[in-house]
mmCIF file of C-alpha atoms in Angstrom:
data_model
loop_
_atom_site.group_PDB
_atom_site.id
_atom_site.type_symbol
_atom_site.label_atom_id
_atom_site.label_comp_id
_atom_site.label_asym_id
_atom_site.label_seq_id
_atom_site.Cartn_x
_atom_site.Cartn_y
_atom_site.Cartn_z
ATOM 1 C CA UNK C 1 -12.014 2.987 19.151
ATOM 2 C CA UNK C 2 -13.344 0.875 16.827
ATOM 3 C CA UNK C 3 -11.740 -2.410 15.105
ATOM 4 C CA UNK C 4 -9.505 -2.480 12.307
ATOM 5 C CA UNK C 5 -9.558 -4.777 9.315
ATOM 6 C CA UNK C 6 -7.416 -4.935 6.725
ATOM 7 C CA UNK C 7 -8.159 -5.873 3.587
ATOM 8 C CA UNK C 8 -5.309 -6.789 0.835
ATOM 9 C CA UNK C 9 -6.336 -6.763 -2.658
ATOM 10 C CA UNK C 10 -9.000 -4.258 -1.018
ATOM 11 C CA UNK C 11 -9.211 -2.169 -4.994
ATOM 12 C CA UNK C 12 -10.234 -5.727 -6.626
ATOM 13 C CA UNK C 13 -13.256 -7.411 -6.733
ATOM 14 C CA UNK C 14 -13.552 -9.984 -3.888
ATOM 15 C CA UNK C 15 -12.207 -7.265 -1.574
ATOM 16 C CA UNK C 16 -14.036 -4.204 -2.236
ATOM 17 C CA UNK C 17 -17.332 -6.523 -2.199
ATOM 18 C CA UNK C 18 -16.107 -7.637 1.122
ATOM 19 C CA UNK C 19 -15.434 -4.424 2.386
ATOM 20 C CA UNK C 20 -19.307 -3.298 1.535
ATOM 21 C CA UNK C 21 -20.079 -6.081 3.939
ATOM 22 C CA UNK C 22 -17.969 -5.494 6.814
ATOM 23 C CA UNK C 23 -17.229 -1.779 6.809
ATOM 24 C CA UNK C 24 -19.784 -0.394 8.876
ATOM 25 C CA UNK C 25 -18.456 -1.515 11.927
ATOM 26 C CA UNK C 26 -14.902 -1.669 11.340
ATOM 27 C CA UNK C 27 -12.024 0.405 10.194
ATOM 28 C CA UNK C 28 -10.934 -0.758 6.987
ATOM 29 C CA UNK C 29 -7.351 -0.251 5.111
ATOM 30 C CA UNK C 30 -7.228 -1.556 2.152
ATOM 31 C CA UNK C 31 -3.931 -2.751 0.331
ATOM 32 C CA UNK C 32 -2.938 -2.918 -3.289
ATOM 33 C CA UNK C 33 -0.056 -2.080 -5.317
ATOM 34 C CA UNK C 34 -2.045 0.631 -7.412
ATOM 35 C CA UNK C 35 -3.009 3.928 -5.657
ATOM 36 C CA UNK C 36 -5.626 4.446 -8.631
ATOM 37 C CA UNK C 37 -7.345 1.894 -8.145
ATOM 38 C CA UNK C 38 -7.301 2.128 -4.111
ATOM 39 C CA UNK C 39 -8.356 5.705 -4.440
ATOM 40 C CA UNK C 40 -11.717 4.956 -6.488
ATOM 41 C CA UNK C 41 -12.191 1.836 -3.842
ATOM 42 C CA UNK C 42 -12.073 4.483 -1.487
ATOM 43 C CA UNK C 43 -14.861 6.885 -3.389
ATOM 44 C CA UNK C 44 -16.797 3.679 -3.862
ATOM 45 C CA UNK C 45 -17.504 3.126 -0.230
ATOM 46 C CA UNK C 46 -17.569 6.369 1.144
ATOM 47 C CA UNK C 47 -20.293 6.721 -1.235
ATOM 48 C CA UNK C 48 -21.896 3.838 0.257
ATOM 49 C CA UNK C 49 -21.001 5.710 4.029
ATOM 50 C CA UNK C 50 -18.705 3.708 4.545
ATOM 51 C CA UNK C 51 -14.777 5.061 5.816
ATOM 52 C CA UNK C 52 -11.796 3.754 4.817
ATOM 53 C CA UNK C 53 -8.197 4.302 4.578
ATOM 54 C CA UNK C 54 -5.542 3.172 1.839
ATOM 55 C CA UNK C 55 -1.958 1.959 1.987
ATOM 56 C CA UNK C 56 -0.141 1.029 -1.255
ATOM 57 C CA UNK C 57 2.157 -1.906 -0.738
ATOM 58 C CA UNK C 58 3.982 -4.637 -2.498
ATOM 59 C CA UNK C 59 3.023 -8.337 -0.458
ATOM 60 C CA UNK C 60 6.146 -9.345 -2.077
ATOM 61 C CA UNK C 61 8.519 -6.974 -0.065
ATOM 62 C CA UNK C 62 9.147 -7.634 4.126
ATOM 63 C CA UNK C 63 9.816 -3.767 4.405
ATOM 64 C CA UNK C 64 6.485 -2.658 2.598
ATOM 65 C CA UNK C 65 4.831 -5.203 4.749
ATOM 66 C CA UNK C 66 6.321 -3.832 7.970
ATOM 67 C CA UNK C 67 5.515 -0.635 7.115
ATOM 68 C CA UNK C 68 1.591 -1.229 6.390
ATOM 69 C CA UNK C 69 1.737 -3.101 10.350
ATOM 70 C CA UNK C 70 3.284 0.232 11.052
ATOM 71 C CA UNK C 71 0.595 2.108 9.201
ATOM 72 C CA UNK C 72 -2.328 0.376 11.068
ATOM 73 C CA UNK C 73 -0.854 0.967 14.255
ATOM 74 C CA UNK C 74 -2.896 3.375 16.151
ATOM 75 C CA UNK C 75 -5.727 3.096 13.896
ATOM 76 C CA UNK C 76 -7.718 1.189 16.263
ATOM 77 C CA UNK C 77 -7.679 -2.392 17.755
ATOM 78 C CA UNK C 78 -6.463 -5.197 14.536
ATOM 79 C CA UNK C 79 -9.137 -7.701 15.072
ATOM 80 C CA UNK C 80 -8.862 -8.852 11.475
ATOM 81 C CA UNK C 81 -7.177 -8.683 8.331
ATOM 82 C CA UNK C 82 -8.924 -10.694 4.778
ATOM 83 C CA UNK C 83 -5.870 -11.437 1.976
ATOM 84 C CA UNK C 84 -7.376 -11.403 -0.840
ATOM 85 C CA UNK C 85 -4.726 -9.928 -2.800
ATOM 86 C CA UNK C 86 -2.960 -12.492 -5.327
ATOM 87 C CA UNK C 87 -2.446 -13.008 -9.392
ATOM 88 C CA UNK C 88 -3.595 -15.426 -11.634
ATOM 89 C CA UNK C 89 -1.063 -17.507 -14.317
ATOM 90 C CA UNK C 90 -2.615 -15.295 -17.112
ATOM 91 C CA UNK C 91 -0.670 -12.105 -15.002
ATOM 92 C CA UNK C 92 2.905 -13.362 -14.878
ATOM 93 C CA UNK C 93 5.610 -15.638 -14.994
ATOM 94 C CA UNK C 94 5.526 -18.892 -12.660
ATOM 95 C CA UNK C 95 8.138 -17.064 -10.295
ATOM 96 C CA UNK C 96 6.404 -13.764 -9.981
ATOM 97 C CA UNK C 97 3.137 -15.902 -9.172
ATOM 98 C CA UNK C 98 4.353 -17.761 -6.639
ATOM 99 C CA UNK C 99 6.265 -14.757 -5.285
ATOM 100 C CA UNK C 100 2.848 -12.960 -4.710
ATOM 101 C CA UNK C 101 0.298 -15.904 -3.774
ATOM 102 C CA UNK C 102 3.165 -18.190 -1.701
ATOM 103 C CA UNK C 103 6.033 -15.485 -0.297
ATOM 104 C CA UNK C 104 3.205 -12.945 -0.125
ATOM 105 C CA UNK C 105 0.823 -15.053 2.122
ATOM 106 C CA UNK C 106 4.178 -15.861 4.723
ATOM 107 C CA UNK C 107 5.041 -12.342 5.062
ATOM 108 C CA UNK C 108 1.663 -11.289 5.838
ATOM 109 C CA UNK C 109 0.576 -13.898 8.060
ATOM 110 C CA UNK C 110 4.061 -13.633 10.140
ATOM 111 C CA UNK C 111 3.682 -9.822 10.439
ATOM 112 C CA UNK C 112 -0.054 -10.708 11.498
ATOM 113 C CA UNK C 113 0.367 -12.806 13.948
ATOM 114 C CA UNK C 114 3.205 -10.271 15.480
ATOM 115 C CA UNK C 115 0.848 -7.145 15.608
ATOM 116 C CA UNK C 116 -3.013 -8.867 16.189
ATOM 117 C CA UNK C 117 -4.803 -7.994 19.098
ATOM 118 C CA UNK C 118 -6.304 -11.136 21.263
ATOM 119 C CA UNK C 119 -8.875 -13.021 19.727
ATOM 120 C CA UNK C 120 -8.274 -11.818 16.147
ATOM 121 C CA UNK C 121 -8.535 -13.620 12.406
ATOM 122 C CA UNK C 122 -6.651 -13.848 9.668
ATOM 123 C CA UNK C 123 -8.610 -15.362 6.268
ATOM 124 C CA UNK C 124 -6.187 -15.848 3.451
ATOM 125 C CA UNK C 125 -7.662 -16.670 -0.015
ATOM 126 C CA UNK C 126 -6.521 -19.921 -1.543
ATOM 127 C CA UNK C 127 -8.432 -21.418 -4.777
ATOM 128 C CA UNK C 128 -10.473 -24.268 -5.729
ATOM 129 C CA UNK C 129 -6.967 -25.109 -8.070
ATOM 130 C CA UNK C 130 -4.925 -25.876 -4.947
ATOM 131 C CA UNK C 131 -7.738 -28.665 -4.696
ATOM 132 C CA UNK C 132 -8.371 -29.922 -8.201
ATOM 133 C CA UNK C 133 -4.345 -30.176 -8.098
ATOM 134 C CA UNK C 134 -2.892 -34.608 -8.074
ATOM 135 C CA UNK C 135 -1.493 -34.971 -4.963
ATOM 136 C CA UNK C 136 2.165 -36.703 -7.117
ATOM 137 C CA UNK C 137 2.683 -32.820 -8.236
ATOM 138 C CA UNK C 138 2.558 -31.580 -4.580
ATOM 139 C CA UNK C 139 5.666 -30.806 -3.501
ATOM 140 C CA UNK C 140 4.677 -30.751 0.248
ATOM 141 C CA UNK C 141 8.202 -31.643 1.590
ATOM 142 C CA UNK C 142 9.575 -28.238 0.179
ATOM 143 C CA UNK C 143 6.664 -26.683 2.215
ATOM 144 C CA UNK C 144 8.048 -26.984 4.972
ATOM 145 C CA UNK C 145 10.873 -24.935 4.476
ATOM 146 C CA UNK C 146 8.566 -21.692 4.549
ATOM 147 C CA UNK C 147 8.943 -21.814 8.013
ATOM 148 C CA UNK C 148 12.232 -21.483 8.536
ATOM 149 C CA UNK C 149 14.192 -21.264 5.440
ATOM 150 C CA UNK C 150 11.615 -19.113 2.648
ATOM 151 C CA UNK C 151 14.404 -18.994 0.136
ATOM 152 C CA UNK C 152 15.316 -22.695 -0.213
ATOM 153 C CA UNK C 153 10.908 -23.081 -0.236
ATOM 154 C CA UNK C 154 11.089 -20.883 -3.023
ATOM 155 C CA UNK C 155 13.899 -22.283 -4.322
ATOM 156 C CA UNK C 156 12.469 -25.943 -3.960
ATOM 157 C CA UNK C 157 9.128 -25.098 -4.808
ATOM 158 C CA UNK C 158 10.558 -23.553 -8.593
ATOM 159 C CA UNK C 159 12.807 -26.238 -9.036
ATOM 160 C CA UNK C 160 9.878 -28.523 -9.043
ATOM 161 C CA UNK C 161 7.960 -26.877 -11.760
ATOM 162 C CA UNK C 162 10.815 -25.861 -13.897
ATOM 163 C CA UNK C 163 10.714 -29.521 -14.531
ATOM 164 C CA UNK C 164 7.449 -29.107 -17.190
ATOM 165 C CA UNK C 165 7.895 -27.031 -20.522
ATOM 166 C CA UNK C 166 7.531 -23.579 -20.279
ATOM 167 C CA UNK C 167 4.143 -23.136 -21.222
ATOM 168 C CA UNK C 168 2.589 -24.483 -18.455
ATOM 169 C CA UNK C 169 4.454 -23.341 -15.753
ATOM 170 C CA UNK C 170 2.202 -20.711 -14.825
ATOM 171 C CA UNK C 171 -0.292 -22.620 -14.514
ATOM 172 C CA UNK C 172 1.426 -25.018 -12.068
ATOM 173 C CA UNK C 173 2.954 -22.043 -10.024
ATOM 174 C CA UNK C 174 -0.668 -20.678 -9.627
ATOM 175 C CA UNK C 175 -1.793 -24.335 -8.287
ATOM 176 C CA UNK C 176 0.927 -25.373 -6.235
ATOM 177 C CA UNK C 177 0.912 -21.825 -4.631
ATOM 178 C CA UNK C 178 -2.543 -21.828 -3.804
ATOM 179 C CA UNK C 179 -1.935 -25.764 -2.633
ATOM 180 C CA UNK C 180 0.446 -23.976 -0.120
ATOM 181 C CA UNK C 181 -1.413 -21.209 1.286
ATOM 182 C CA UNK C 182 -3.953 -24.594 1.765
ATOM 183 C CA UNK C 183 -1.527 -25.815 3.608
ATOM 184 C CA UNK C 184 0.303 -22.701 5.649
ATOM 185 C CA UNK C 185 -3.021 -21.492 7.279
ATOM 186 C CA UNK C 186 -3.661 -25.054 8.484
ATOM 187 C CA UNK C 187 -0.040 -25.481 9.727
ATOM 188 C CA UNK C 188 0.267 -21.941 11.572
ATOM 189 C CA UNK C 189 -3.403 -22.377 13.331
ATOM 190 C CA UNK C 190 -1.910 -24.138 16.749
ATOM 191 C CA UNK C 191 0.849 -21.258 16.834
ATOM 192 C CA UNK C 192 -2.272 -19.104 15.985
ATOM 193 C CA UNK C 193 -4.284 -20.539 19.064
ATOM 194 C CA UNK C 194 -1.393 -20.034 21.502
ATOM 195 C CA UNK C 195 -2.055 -16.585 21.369
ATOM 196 C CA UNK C 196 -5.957 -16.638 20.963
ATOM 197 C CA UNK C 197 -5.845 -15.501 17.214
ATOM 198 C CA UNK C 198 -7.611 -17.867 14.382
ATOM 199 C CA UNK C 199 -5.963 -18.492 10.784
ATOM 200 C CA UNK C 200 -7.661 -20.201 8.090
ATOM 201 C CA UNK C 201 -8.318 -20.394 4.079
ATOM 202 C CA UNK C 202 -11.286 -19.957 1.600
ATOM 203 C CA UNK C 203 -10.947 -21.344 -1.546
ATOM 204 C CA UNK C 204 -12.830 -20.344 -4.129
ATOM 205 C CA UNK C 205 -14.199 -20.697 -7.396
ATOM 206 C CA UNK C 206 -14.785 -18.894 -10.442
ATOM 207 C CA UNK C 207 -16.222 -15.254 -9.819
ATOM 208 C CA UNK C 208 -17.506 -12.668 -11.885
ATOM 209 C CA UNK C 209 -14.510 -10.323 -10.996
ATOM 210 C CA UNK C 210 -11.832 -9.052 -13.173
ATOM 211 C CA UNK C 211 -9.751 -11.669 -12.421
ATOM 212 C CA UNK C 212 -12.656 -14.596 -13.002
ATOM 213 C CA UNK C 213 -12.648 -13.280 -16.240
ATOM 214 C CA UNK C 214 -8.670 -13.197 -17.181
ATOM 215 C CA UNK C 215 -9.250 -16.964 -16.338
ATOM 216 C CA UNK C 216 -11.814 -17.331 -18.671
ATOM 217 C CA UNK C 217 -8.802 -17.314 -21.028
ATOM 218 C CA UNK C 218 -7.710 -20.966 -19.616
ATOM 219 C CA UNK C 219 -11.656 -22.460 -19.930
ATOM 220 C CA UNK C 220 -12.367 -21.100 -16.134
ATOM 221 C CA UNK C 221 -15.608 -20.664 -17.440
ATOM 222 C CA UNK C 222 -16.276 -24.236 -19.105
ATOM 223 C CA UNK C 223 -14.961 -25.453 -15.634
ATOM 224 C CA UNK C 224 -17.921 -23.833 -13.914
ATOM 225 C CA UNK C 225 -20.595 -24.795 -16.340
ATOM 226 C CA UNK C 226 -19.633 -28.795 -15.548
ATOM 227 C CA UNK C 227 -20.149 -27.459 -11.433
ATOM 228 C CA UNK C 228 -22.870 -29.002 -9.439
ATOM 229 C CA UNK C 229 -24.440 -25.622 -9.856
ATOM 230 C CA UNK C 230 -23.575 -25.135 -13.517
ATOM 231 C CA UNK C 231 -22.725 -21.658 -13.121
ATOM 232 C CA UNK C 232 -19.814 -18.662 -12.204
ATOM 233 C CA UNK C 233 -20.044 -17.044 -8.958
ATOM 234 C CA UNK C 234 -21.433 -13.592 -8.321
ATOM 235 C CA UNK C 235 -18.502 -11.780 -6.120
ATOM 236 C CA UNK C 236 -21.195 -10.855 -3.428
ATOM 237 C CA UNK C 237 -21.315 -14.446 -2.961
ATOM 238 C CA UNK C 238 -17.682 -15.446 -2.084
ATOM 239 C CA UNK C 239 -17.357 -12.140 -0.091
ATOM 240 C CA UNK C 240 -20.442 -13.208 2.405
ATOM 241 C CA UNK C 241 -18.426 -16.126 3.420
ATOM 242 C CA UNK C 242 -15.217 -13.816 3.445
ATOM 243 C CA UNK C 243 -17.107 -11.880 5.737
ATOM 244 C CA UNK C 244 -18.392 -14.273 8.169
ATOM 245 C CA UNK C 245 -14.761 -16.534 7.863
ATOM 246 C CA UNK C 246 -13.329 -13.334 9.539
ATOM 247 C CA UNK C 247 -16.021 -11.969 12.180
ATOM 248 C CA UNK C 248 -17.119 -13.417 15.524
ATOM 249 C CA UNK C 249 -19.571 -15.787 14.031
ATOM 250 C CA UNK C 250 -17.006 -18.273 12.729
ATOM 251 C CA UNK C 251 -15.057 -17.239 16.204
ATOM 252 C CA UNK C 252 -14.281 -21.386 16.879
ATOM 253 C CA UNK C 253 -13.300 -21.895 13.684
ATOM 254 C CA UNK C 254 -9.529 -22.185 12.646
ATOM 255 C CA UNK C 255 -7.123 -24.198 10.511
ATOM 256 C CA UNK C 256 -9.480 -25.581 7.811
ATOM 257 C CA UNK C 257 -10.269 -24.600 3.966
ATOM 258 C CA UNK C 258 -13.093 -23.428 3.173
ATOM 259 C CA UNK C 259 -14.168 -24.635 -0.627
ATOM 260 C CA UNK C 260 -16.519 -22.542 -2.176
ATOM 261 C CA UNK C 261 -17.006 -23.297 -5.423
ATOM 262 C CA UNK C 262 -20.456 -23.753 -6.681
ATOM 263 C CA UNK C 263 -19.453 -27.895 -6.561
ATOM 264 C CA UNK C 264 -16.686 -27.544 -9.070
ATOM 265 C CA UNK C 265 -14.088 -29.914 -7.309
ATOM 266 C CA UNK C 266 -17.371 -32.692 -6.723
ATOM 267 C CA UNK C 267 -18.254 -32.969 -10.304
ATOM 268 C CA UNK C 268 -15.171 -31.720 -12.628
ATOM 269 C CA UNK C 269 -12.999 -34.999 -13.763
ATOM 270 C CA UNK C 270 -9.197 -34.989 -14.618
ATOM 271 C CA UNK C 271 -10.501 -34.769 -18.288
ATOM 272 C CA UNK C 272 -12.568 -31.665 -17.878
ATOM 273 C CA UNK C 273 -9.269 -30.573 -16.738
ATOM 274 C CA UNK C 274 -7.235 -31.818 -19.486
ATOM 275 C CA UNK C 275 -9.696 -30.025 -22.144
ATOM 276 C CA UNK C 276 -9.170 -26.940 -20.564
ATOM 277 C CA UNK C 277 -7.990 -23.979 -23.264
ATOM 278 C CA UNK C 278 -4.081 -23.733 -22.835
#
């Protein structure tokens, strides 16, 4: 029987390239919230030879969570599962973001951690904007509350940036979220190690995906040109390290961030940021 990986956000870019890397010698189900999209994912690898399954599920919901555990049950052994899955401040309102990137990430990672056979990883995806983010506009203290409380996090967490106008609240929800999933994976990894499974983050950059580009709206792409490497990343690039994050190569490696970002947090200054398009 082989191993199973699951993949959420498995129909976007950074997942699908992953899943071209990993899927010959795993099981892969991947997880989105449009069965369209999933089903040409699906065409796309088996094209490749490559077999995998879909589930469509909303992050944002315990049950539909539950039910994809439920799902992957009997599908083989869950050695891994790669969370890519997530929205960007140019795709919703600040509560619906942080809904999907913050609430998302708990459920999944609990559920995870309930159902993962010994020895197994979980990567979540954070961003290079939970690092680029001044530590005053942190609200760390309402992080804690995700594990035991989530409502009064979420209810903390929004309180804190309903403080700024309107217009940038997205943009804050999207950092602060991302911040937290930072912060989660690093927090869970001793419960994580009591049961031999690993947890940790990659952060990354600006990529060529679909979503790279609705950034491009808020200067994503001036951001990357002041990188170290002066450039946007090609997706085949952040899925390698996806890839390796999650497999037995990175097998002693738990409860850090990994920042890949073509240098952007090294050489970008708290002005680039400021001359970022709104």
């Amino acid at each position: 029987m082989k191993n199973v990986t699951i993949i959420t956000g498995g129909a976007g870019g950074m997942g699908l390239a992953t899943a071209k890397i990993i899927g010959h010698e795993n099981n892969l189900i991947l997880v989105d919230v449009n069965e369209d999209r999933l089903k040409l994912a699906v065409d796309t690898l088996a094209k490749l030879n490559i077999e995998s399954e879909f589930f469509v599920g909303d992050i944002t919901n315990p049950d539909s969570v539950k039910e994809l555990f439920k799902y992957t049950a009997g599908k083989g052994k869950l050695t891994s599962m790669i969370h890519t899955a997530g929205v960007s401040p140019q795709m919703g309102k600040a509560d619906f973001i942080m809904k999907v990137n913050a609430l998302g990430t708990v459920y999944l990672t609990e559920a995870f951690f309930e159902h993962a056979e010994d020895g197994a990883s979980l990567v979540n995806v954070a961003s290079m904007a939970g690092h680029l983010l001044p530590s005053f506009m942190i609200p760390e203290k309402a992080f804690e509350y995700a594990l035991s409380d989530k409502q009064k996090f979420f209810n903390r967490v929004m309180r804190r940036i309903n403080l700024i106008p309107k217009k940038g609240r997205s943009g804050l929800s999207y950092s602060i979220s991302k911040r937290f999933v930072i912060w989660y994976s690093n927090k869970m990894a001793k419960q994580f190690g009591s049961r031999n499974l690993r947890i940790l983050s990659v952060s990354p950059g600006t990529f060529n995906t679909e979503m790279g580009k609705l950034e491009e709206k808020s200067g994503s792409d001036k951001i990357a040109e002041k990188s170290a490497l002066g450039r946007v990343g090609k997706v085949e690039e952040i899925a390698g390290i996806l890839a390796c994050a999650a497999g037995r190569e990175a097998s002693y490696m738990t409860g850090i961030d990994i920042l890949c970002d073509g240098g952007t947090v090294a050489s970008v200054s708290l002005k680039d940021l400021a001359n970022m398009n709104p």
